[in-house]
Coordinates of C-alpha atoms in Angstrom, one line a residue:
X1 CA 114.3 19.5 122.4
X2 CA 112.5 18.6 119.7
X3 CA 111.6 21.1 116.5
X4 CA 108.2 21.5 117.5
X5 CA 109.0 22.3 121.6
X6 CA 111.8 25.1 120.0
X7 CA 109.3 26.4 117.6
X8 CA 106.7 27.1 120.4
X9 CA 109.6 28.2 122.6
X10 CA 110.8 30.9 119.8
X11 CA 107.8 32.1 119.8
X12 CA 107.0 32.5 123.4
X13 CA 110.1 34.4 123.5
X14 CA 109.5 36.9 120.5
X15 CA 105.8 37.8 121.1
X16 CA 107.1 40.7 124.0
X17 CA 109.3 41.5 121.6
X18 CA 106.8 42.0 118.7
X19 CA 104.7 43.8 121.1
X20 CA 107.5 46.0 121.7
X21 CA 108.2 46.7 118.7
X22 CA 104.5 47.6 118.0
X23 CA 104.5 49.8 120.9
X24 CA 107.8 51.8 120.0
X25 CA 105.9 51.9 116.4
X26 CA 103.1 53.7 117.7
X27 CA 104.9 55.8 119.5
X28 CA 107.2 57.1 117.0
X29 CA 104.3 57.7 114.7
X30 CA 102.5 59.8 117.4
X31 CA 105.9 61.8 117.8
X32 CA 106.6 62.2 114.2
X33 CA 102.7 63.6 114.1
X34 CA 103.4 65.6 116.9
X35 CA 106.6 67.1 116.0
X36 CA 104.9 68.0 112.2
X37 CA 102.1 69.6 114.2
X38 CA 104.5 71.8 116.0
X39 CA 106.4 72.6 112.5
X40 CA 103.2 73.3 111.2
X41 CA 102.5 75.7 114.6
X42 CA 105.6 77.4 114.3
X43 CA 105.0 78.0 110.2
X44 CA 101.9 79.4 111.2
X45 CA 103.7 81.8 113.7
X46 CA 106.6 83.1 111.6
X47 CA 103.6 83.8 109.0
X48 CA 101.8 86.0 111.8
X49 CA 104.8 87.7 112.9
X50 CA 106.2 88.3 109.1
X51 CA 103.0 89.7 108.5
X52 CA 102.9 92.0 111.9
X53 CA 106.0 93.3 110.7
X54 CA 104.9 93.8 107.5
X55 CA 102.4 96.3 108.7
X56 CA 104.2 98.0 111.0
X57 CA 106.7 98.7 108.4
X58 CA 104.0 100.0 106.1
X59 CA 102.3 101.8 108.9
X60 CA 105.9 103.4 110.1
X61 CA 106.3 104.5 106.1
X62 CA 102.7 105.7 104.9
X63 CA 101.1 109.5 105.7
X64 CA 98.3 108.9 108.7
X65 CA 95.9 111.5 106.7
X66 CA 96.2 110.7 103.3
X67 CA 97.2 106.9 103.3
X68 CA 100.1 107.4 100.8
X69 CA 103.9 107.3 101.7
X70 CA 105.4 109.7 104.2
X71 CA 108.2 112.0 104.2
X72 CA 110.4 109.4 105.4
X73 CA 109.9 106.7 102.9
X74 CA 110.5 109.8 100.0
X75 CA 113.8 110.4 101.0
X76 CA 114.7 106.6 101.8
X77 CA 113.4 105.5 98.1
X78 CA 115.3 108.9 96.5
X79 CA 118.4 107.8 97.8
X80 CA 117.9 104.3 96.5
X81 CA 116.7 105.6 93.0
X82 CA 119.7 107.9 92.9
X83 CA 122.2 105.5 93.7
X84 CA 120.9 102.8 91.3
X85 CA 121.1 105.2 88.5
X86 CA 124.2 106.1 89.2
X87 CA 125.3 102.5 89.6
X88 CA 123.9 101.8 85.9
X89 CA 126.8 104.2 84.4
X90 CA 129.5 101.4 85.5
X91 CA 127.5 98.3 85.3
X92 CA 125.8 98.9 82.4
X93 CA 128.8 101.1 80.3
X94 CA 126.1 103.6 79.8
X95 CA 127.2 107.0 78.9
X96 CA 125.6 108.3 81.8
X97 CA 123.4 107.6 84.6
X98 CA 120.2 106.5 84.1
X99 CA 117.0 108.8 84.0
X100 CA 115.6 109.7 87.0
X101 CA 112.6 112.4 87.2
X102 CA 111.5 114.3 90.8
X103 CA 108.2 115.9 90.6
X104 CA 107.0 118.8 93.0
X105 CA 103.2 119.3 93.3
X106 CA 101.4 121.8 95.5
X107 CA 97.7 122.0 96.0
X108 CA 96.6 125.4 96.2
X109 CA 92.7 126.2 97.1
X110 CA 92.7 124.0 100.0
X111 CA 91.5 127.2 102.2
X112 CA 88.4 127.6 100.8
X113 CA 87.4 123.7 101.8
X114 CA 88.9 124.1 105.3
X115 CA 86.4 127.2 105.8
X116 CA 83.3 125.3 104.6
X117 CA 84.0 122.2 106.0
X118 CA 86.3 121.8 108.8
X119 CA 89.7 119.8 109.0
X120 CA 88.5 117.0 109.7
X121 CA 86.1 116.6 106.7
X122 CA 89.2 118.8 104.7
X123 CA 91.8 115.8 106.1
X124 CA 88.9 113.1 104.4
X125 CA 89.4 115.6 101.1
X126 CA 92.7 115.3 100.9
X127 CA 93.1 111.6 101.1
X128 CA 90.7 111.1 98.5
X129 CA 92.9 113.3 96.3
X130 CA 95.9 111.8 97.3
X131 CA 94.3 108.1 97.0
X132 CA 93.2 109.9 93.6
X133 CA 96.8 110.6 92.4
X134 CA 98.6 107.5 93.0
X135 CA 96.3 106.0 90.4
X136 CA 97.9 108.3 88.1
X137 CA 101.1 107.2 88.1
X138 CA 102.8 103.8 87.1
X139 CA 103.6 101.0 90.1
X140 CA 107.5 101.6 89.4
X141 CA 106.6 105.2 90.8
X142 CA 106.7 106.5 94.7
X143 CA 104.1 109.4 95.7
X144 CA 104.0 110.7 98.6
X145 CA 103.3 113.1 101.3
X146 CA 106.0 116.0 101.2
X147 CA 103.9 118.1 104.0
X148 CA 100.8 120.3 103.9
X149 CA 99.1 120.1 100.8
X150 CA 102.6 119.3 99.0
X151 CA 103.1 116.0 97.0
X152 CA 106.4 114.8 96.0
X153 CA 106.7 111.9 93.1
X154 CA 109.8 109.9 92.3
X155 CA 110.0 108.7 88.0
X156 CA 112.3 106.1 87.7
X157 CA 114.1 105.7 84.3
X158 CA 111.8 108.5 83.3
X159 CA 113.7 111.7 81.3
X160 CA 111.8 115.3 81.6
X161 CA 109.6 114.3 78.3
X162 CA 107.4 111.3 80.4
X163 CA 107.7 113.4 83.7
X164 CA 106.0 116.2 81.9
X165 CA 103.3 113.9 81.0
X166 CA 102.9 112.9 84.3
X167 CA 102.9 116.0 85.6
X168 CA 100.2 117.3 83.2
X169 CA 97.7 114.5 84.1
X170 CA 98.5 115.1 87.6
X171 CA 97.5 118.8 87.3
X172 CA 95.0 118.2 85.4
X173 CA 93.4 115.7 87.3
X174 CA 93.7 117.7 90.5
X175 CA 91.5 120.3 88.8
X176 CA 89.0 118.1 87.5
X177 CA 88.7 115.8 90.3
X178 CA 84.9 114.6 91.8
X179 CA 85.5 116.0 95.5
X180 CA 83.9 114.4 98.7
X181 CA 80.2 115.9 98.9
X182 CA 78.7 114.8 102.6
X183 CA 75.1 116.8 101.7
X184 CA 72.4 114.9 102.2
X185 CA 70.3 115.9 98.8
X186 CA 71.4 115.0 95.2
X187 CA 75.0 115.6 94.4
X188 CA 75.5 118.6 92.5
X189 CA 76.9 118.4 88.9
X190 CA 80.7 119.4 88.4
X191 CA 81.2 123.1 88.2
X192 CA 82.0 124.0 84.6
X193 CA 85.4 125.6 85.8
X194 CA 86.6 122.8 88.4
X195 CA 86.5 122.1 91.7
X196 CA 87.7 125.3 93.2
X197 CA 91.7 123.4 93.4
X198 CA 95.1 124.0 91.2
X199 CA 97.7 122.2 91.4
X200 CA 101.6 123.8 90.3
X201 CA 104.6 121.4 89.5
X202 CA 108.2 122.0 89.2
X203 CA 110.1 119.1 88.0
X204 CA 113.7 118.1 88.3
X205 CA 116.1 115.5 86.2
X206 CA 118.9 113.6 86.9
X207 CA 121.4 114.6 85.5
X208 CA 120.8 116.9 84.2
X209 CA 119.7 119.3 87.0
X210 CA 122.0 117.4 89.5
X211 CA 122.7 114.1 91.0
X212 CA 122.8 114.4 94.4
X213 CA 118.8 114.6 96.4
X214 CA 119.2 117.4 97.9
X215 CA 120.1 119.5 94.2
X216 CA 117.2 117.8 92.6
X217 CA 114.9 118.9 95.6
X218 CA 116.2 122.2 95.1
X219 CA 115.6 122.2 91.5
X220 CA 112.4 120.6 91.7
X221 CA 111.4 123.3 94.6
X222 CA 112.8 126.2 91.7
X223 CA 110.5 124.8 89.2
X224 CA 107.6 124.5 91.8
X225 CA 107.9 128.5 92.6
X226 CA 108.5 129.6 88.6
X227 CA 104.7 127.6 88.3
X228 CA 103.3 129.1 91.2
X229 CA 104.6 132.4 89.6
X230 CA 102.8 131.6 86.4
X231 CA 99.5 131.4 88.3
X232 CA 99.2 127.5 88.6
X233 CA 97.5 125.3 86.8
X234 CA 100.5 124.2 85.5
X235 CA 103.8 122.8 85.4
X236 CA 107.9 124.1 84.8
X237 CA 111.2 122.2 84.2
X238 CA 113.7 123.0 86.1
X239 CA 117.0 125.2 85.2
X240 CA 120.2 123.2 86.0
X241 CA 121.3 123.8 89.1
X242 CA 124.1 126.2 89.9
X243 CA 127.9 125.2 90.9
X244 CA 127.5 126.8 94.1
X245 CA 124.0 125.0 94.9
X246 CA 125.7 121.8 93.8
X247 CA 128.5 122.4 96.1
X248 CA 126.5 123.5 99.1
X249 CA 124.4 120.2 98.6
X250 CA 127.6 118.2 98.8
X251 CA 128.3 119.9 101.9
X252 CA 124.9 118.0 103.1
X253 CA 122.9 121.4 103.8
X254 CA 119.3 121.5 103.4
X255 CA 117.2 121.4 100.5
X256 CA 115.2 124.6 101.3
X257 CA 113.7 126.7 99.0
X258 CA 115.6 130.0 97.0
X259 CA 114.2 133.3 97.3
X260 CA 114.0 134.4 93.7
X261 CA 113.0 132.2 91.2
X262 CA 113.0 133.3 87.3
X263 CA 111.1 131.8 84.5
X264 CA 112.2 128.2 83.5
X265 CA 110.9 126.0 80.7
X266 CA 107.0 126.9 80.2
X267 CA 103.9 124.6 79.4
X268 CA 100.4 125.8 78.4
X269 CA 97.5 125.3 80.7
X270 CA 96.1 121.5 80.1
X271 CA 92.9 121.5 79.1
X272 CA 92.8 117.7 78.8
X273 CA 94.5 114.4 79.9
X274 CA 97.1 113.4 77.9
X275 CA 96.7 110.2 76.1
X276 CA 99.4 108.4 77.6
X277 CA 101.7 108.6 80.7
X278 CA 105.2 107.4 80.9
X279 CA 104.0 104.7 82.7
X280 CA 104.9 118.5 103.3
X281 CA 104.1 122.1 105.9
X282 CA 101.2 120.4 107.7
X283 CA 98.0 122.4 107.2
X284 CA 95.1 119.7 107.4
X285 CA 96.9 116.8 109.9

């Protein structure tokens, strides 16, 4: 055969094969583009479901009427805070544990609002405190919902100094606040003498009054009642707690609350913010 017969024959031969190869070219290509499409799908879906669970674990941790955290998520994020500052006194050859601050605050005058307004409009009150108060407060922080009209906010590497700070803007700015007015006329000015609400705190340190949640609770709930006692409007630091309270919190009983309460660490009235800031009962739901 000569060159140009085997030429012509060679090529006969490989042009099904070239088209084959073009075929199986396109079709890998279509395959790679739809298996990148489905990658790109099932991205899409882990992003939806991430962010479904996402909500639902917000939704399972944060107060229906007020919109900050719940019960739940106080005790969860205590535990954590306790245990990390307890942690810090090995890994960090501290001479202690690290500062950690529990404040107690209780809204009294709530009754008054309930009577002119109704719960539901009280409820719509109370979250635009709340809302109000987590503003106060640094990110690091946790507020939330310990029942009622009760607030409970977690300090983190804060000592009683910067929890006293917070605890006097938070008063203060419970007093002070611009409530919810649903009249229909011109919003009336700000009473000279507040809003008609007070707000007591108690606060509790680590370690000083304890190292265990349920002692600092207790303490923080001691402190809360001495306020209350003073007539509100303010803020107490908690007395260490006893041996026996420390021991009966080790036996895991309940933080509840102590019957008689003396005079701990006193605070004026605020009459003004303070400059700077270290960083539940249900009635209304």
């Amino acid at each position: 055969m000569t060159t140009p017969l085997l030429v012509q024959a060679l090529a006969g031969l490989s042009a099904p094969a070239l088209a084959g190869a073009a075929v199986l070219g396109v079709r890998g290509r279509r395959e790679r583009a739809g298996a990148a499409a489905g990658a790109e799908r099932l991205r899409g879906r882990i992003a939806e479901l991430e962010d479904r669970c996402a909500e639902l674990e917000r939704t399972a941790s944060c107060d229906p009427l007020t919109g900050v955290w719940n019960y739940r998520h106080l005790q969860l994020t205590l535990d954590r805070e306790i245990e990390r500052a307890r942690r810090a006194e090995h890994t960090e050859q501290a001479e202690g544990p690290r500062p950690l601050a529990v404040l107690m605050l209780a809204i009294t005058g709530f009754d008054a609002v309930v009577a002119e307004h109704g719960r539901a409009r009280s409820g719509a009150v109370l979250r635009d405190l709340a809302q109000r108060l987590a503003m106060e407060i640094r990110r690091a922080d946790t507020l939330g919902r310990y029942g009622g009209e009760e607030f409970l906010v977690v300090l983190p590497d804060t000592g009683a100094e910067g929890a006293a700070q917070v605890a006097e803007r938070l008063v203060w700015s419970v007093r002070r606040h611009l409530l919810l007015d649903w009249s229909s006329g011109p919003r009336e000015s700000r009473p000279a003498d507040g809003n008609g609400l007070t707000a007591a705190a108690g606060i509790a340190v680590l370690p000083e009054d304890g190292t265990h949640a349920a002692v600092l609770l207790r303490a923080a709930d001691r402190a809360l009642a001495a306020a209350r006692d003073a007539g509100g409007d303010c803020w107490r630091l908690s007395a260490p707690a006893t041996d026996t309270e420390r021991r009966r919190a080790d036996r895991s009983e309940p933080a509840g609350r102590t019957p008689d309460h003396g005079p701990d660490t006193e605070r004026d009235r605020p009459g003004a913010p303070p400059a700077t800031v270290a960083g539940p009962r249900d009635v209304l739901s």
